[in-house]
Tab-separated table of C-alpha atoms and ligand atoms in Angstrom:
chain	number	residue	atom	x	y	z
A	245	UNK	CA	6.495	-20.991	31.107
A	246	UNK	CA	2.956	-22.597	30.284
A	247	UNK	CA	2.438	-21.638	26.402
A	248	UNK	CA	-0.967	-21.724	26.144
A	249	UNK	CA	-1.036	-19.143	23.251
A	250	UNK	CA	1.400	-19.567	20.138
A	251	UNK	CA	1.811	-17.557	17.220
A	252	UNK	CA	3.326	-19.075	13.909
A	253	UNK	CA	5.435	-17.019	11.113
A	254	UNK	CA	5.698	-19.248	8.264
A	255	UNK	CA	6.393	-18.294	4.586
A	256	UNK	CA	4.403	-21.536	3.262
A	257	UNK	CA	0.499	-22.356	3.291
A	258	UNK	CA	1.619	-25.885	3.457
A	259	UNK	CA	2.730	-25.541	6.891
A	260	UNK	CA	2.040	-28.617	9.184
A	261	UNK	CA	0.207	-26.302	11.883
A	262	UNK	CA	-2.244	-25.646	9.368
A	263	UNK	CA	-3.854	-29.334	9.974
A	264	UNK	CA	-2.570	-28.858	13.694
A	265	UNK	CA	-6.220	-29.418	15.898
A	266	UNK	CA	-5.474	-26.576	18.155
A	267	UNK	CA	-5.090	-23.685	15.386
A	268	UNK	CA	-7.395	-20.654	16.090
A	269	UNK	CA	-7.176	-18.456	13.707
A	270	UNK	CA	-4.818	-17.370	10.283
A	271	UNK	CA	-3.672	-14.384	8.997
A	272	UNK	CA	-2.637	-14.646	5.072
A	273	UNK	CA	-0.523	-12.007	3.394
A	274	UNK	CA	-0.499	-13.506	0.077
A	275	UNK	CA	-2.314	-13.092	-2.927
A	276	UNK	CA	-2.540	-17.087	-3.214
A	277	UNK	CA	-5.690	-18.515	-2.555
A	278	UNK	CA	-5.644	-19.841	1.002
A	279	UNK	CA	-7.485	-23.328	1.806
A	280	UNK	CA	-7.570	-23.192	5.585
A	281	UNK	CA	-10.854	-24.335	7.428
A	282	UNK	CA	-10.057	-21.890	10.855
A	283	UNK	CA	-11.179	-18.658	10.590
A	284	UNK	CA	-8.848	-16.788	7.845
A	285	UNK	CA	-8.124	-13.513	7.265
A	286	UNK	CA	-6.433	-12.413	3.739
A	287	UNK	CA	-4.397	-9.595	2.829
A	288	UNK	CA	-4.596	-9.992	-1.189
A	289	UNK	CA	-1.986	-7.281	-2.281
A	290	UNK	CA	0.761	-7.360	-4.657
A	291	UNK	CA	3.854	-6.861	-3.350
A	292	UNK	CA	3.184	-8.353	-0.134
A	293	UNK	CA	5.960	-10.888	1.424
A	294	UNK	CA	3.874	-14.200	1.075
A	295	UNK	CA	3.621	-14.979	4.411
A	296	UNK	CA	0.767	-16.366	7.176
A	297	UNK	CA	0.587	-15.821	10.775
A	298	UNK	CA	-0.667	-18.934	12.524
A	299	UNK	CA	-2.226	-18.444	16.075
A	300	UNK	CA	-2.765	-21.733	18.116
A	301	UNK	CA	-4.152	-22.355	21.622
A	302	UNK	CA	-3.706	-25.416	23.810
A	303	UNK	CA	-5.963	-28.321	22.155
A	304	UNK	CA	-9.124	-29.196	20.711
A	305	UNK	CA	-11.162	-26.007	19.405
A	306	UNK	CA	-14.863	-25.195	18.707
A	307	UNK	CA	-15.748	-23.648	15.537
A	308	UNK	CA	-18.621	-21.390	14.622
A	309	UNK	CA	-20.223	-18.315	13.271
A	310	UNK	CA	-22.278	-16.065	14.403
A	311	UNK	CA	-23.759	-12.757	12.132
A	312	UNK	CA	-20.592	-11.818	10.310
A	313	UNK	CA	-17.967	-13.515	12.614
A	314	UNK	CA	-16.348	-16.606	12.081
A	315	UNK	CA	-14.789	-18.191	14.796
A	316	UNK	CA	-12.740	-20.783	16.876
A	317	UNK	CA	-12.058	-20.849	20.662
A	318	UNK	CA	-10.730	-23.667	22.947
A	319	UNK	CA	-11.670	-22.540	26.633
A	320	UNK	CA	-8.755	-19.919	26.902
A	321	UNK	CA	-8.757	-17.635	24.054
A	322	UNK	CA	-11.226	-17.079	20.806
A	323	UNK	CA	-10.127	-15.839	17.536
A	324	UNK	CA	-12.434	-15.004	15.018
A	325	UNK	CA	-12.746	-12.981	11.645
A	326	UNK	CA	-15.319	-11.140	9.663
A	327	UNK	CA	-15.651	-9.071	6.091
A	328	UNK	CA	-18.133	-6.368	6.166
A	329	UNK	CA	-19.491	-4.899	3.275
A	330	UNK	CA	-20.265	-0.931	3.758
A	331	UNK	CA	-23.752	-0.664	3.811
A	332	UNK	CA	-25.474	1.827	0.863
A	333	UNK	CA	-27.099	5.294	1.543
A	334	UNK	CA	-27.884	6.856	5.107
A	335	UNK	CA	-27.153	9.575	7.123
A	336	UNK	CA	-24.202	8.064	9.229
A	337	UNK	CA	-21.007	7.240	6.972
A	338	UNK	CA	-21.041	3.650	5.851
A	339	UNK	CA	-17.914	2.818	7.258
A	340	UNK	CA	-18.781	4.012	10.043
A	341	UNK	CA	-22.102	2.052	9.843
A	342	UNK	CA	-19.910	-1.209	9.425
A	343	UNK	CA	-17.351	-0.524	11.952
A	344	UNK	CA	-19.814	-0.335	14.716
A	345	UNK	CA	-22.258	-3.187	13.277
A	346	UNK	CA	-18.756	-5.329	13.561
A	347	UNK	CA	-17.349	-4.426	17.128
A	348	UNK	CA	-20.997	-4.803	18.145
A	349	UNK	CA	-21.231	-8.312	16.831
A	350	UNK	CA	-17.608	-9.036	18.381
A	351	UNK	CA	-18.123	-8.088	21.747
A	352	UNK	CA	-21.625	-9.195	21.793
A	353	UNK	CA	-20.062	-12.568	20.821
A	354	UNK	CA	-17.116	-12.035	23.186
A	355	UNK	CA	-19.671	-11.905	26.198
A	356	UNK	CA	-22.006	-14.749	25.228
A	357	UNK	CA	-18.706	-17.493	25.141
A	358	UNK	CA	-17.587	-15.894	28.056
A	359	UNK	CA	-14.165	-14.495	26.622
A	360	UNK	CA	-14.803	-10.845	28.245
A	361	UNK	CA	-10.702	-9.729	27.378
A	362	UNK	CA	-10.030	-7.951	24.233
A	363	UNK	CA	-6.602	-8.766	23.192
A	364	UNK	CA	-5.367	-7.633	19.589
A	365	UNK	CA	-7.325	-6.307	16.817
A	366	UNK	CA	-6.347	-6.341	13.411
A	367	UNK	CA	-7.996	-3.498	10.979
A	368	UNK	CA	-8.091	-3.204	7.206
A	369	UNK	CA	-9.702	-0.432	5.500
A	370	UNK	CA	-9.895	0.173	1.797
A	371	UNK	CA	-9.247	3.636	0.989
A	372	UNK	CA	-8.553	4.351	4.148
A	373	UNK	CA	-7.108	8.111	3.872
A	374	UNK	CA	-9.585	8.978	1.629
A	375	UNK	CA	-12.671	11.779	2.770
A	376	UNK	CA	-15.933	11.035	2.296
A	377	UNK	CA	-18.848	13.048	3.921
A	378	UNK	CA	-16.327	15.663	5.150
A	379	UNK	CA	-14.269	13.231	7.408
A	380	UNK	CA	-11.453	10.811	6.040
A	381	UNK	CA	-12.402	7.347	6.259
A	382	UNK	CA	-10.124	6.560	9.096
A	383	UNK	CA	-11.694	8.676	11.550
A	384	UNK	CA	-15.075	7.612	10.569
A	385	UNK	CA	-13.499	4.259	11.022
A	386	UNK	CA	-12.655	5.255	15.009
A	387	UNK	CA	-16.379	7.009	15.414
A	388	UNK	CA	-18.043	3.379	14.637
A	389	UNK	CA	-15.357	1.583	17.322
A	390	UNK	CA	-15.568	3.911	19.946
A	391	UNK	CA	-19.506	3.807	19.356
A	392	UNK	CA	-19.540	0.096	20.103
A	393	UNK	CA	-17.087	0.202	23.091
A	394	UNK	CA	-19.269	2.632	24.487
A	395	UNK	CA	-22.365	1.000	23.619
A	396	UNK	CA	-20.858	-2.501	25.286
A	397	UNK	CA	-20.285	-0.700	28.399
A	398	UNK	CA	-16.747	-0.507	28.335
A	399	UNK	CA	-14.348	2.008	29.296
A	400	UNK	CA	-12.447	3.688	26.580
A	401	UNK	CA	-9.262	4.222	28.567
A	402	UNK	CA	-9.057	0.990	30.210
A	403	UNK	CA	-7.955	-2.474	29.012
A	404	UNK	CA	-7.846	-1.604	25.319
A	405	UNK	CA	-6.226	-4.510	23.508
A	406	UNK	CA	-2.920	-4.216	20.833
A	407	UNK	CA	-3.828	-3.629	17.582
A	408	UNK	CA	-3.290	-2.086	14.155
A	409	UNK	CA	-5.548	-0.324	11.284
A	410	UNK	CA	-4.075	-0.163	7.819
A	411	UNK	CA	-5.468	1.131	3.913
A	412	UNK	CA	-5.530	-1.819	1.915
A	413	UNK	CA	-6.704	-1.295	-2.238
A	414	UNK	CA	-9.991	-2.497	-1.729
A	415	UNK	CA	-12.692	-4.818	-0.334
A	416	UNK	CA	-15.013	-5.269	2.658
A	417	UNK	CA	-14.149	-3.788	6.271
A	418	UNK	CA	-12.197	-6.790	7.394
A	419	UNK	CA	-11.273	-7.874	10.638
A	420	UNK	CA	-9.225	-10.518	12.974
A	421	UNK	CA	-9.318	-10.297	17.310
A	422	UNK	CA	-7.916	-12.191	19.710
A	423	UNK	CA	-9.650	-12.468	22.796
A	424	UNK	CA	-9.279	-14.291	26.314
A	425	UNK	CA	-10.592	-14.900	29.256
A	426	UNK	CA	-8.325	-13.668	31.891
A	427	UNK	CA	-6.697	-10.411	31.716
A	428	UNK	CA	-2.950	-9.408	30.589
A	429	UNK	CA	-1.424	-6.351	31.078
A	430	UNK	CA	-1.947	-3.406	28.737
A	431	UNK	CA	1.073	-1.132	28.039
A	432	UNK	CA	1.633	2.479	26.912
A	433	UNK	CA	4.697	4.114	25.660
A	434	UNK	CA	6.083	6.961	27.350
A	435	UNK	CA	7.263	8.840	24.467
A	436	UNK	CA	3.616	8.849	22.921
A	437	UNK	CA	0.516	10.227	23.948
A	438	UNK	CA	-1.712	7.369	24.508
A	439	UNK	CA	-3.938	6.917	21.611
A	440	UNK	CA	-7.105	7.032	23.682
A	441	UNK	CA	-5.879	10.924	25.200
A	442	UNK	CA	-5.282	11.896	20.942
A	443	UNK	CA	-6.696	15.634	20.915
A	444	UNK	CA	-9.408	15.961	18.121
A	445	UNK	CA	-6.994	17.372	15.906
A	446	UNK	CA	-6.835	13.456	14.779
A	447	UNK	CA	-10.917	12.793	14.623
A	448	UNK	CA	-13.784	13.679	16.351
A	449	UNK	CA	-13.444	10.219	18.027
A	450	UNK	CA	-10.053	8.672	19.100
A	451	UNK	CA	-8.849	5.420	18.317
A	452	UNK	CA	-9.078	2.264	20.813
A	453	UNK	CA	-6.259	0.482	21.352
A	454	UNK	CA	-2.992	0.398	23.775
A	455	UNK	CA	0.328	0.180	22.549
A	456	UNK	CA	0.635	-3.103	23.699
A	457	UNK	CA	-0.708	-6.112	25.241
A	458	UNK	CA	1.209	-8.325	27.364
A	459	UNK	CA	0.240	-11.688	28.071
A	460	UNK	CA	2.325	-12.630	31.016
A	461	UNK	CA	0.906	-16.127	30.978
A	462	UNK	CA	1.774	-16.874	28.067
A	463	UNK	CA	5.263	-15.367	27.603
A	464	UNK	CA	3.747	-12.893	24.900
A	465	UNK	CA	3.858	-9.185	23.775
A	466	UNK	CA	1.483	-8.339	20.975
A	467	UNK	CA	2.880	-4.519	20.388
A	468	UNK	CA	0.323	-2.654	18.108
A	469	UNK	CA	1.180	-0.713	14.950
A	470	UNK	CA	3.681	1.433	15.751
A	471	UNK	CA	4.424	4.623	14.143
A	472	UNK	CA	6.743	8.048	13.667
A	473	UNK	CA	4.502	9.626	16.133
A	474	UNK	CA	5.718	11.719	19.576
A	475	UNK	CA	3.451	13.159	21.389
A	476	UNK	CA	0.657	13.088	19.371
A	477	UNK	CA	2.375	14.314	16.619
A	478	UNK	CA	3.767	12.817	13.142
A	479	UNK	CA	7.388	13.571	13.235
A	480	UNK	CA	9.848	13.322	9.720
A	481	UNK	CA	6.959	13.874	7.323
A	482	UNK	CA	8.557	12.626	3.981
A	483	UNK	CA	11.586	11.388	5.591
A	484	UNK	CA	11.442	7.562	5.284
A	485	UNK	CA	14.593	7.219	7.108
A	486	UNK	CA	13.849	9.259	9.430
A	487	UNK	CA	10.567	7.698	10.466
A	488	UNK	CA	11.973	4.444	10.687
A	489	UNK	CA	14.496	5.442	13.289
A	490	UNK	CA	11.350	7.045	15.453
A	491	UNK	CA	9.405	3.928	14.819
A	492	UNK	CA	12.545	1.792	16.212
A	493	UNK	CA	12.418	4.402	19.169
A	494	UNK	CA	8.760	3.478	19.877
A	495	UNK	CA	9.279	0.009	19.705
A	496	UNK	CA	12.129	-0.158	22.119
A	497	UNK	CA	10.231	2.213	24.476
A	498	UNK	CA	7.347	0.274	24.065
A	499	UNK	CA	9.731	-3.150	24.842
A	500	UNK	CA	11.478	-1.207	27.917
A	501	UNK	CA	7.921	-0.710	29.556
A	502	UNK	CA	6.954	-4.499	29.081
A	503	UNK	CA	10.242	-5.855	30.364
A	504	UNK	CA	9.355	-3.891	33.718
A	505	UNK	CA	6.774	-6.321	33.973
A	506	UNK	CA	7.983	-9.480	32.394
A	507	UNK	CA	11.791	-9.004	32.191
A	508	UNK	CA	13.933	-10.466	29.077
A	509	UNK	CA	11.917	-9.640	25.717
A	510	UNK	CA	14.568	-7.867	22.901
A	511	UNK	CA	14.358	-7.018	19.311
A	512	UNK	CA	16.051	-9.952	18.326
A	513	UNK	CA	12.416	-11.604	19.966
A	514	UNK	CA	10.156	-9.821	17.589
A	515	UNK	CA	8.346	-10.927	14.294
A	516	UNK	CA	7.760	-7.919	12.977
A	517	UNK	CA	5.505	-6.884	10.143
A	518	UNK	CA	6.260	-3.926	8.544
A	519	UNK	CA	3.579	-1.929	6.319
A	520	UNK	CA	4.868	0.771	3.769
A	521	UNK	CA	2.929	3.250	1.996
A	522	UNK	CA	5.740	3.176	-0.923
A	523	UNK	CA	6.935	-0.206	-1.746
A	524	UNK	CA	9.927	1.754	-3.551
A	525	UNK	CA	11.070	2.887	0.520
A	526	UNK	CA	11.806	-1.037	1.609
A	527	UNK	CA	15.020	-1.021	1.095
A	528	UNK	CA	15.802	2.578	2.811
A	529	UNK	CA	13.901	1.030	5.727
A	530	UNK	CA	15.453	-2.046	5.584
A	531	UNK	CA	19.335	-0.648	5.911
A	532	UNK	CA	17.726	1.763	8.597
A	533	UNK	CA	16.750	-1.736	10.227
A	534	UNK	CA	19.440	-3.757	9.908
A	535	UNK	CA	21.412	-0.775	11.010
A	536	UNK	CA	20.068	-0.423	14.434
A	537	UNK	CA	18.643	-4.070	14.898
A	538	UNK	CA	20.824	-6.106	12.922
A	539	UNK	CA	20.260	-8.297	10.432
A	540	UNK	CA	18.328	-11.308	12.231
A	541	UNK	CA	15.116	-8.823	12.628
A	542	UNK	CA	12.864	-11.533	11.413
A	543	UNK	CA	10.438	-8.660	9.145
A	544	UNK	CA	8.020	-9.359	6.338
A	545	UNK	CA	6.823	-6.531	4.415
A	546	UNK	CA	3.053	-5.607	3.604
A	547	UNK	CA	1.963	-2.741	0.710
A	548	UNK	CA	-0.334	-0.455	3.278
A	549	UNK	CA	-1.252	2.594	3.009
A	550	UNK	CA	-0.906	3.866	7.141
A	551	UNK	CA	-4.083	5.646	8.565
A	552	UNK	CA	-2.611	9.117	8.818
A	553	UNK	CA	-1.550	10.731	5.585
A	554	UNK	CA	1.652	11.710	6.455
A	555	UNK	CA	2.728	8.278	7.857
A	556	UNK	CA	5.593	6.281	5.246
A	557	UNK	CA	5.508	3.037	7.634
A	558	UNK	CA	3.986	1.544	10.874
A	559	UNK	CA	5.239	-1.583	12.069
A	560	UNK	CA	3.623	-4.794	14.453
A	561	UNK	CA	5.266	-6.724	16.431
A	562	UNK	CA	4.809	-10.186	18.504
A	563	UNK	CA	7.511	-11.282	20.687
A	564	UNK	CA	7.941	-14.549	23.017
B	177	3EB	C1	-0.815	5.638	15.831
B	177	3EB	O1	0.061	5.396	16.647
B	177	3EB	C2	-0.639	5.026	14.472
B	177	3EB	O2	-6.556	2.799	15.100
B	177	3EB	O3	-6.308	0.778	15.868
B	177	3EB	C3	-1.609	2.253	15.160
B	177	3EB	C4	-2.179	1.137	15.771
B	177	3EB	C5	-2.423	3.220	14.641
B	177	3EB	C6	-3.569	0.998	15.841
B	177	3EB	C7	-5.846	1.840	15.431
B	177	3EB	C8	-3.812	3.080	14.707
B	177	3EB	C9	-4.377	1.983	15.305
B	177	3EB	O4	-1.795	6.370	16.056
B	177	3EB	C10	-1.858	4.414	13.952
């Protein structure tokens, strides 16, 4: 299968794809300084596994900014990054202010280079369970999104890309997307409702994203954070065991419904990247893992606090 699109786990920032001409874009879990020119986005928290994930396209790039963003595309997919700083004062929440000011800016920029497909978004909020102006920060979070998908024209139900939205200590709105030009296959999971259809139980607004993206092309499923939720509900409050096994559920539901379109993708694929709200719980979660995966689950663990209250873990996946 033509790879145009590959993803890189690597526990060291002196990786050779760093310098590689066709990287994209970095994530950085580590609280070590990271010297990488592509567009970079760092998770600074102690007790994170030091680890980077490394996206890289098919040859030369083009790097730039534009407003917030920074950027790198090569004719087939564009990464890019920004930090946004909550703005002071008004009437609208500022994170909510931000949130939309950034989606804005990303599919504005999306549209102008002519990469129209939303892929994966990664979200970090600070303080992200916490209420201000009589709505947690979350759900102010999904007004500003679903304000800019609405405001760029696009559905809210159709061709949402994977993604994830975690609490992190503190800092700017910060965000990573992938985006591409021709269209994969979104997925849903059948034991969830999608997030899209949430009642407003969850937010006056709901969230924007699909369970899944699969990129058929490419030999890729980007599975979103994924979650002790059925239904719509949050099942095992303050069981960590518990939600672990539901969160394996998801993820092999979520698997099943991809392999019905590109057959052969297992848990022993995935690079998984699993947030807790207690960093006391990894090893409960890890026997819970190595219990019902085995032990070659390649997982690195990220301190996160998850974006309902009553959520001990979520968990991202990419699998080739
Ligand atoms: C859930 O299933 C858990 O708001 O972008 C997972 C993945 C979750 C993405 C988002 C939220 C988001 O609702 C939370």
């Amino acid at each position: 299968m033509a790879s145009t699109l590959r993803f890189l786990h690597s526990a060291s920032a002196q990786d050779a794809a760093l310098a590689d001409p066709s990287l994209l874009g970095v994530l950085a879990f580590s609280q070590e300084p990271s010297s990488v020119s592509a567009p970079l986005l760092q998770i600074t928290t102690a007790y994170n596994d030091a680890s980077l994930e490394l996206w890289l396209g098919k040859g030369k790039t083009i790097s730039g900014n534009s407003g917030d963003i920074s950027y790198r595309h090569d004719g087939e997919y564009l990464f890019g990054t920004l930090h946004i700083d909550e703005p002071l004062g008004g009437s609208i929440p500022p994170l909510q202010q931000a949130t939309e000011s950034a989606y804005r800016q990303i599919f504005t920029l999306m549209a102008s280079l002519g990469y129209p497909v939303s892929l994966r978004f990664w979200n970090y909020i600070a303080d992200i369970n916490a209420v201000t102006h009589g709505l947690e920060r979350y759900r102010q979070f999904n007004l500003g999104r679903q304000e800019a998908y609405l405001a760029s024209g696009r559905e809210i139900k159709d061709d949402l890309p994977a993604a994830c939205a975690l609490g992190i200590d503190q800092g700017p709105l910060s965000i990573a997307f992938l985006a591409g030009r021709t269209p994969g296959l979104p997925i849903e999971n059948p034991r969830q409702i999608s997030a899209y259809d949430y009642p407003q139980d969850y937010g006056p607004r709901s969230p924007t994203f699909s369970r899944a993206y699969l990129l058929p092309q490419a030999g890729l499923l980007l599975i979103s954070g994924t979650a002790s939720i059925v239904g719509h509900k949050t099942v095992h409050a303050g069981d960590v065991r518990a939600q672990t096994r539901e969160t394996l559920a998801n993820l092999q539901a979520v698997i099943t419904a991809a392999n019905q379109h590109l057959p052969g993708i297992e848990p022993k694929h995935l690079a998984c990247r699993v947030y807790i709200r207690n960093a006391e719980d990894r090893s409960a979660i890890t026997q819970e893992i190595e219990r019902i995966w085995g032990a070659d689950i390649q997982a690195s663990f990220v301190r996160a606090d998850i974006c309902r209250a009553d959520l001990l873990l979520e968990i991202e996946a990419t699998a080739d």
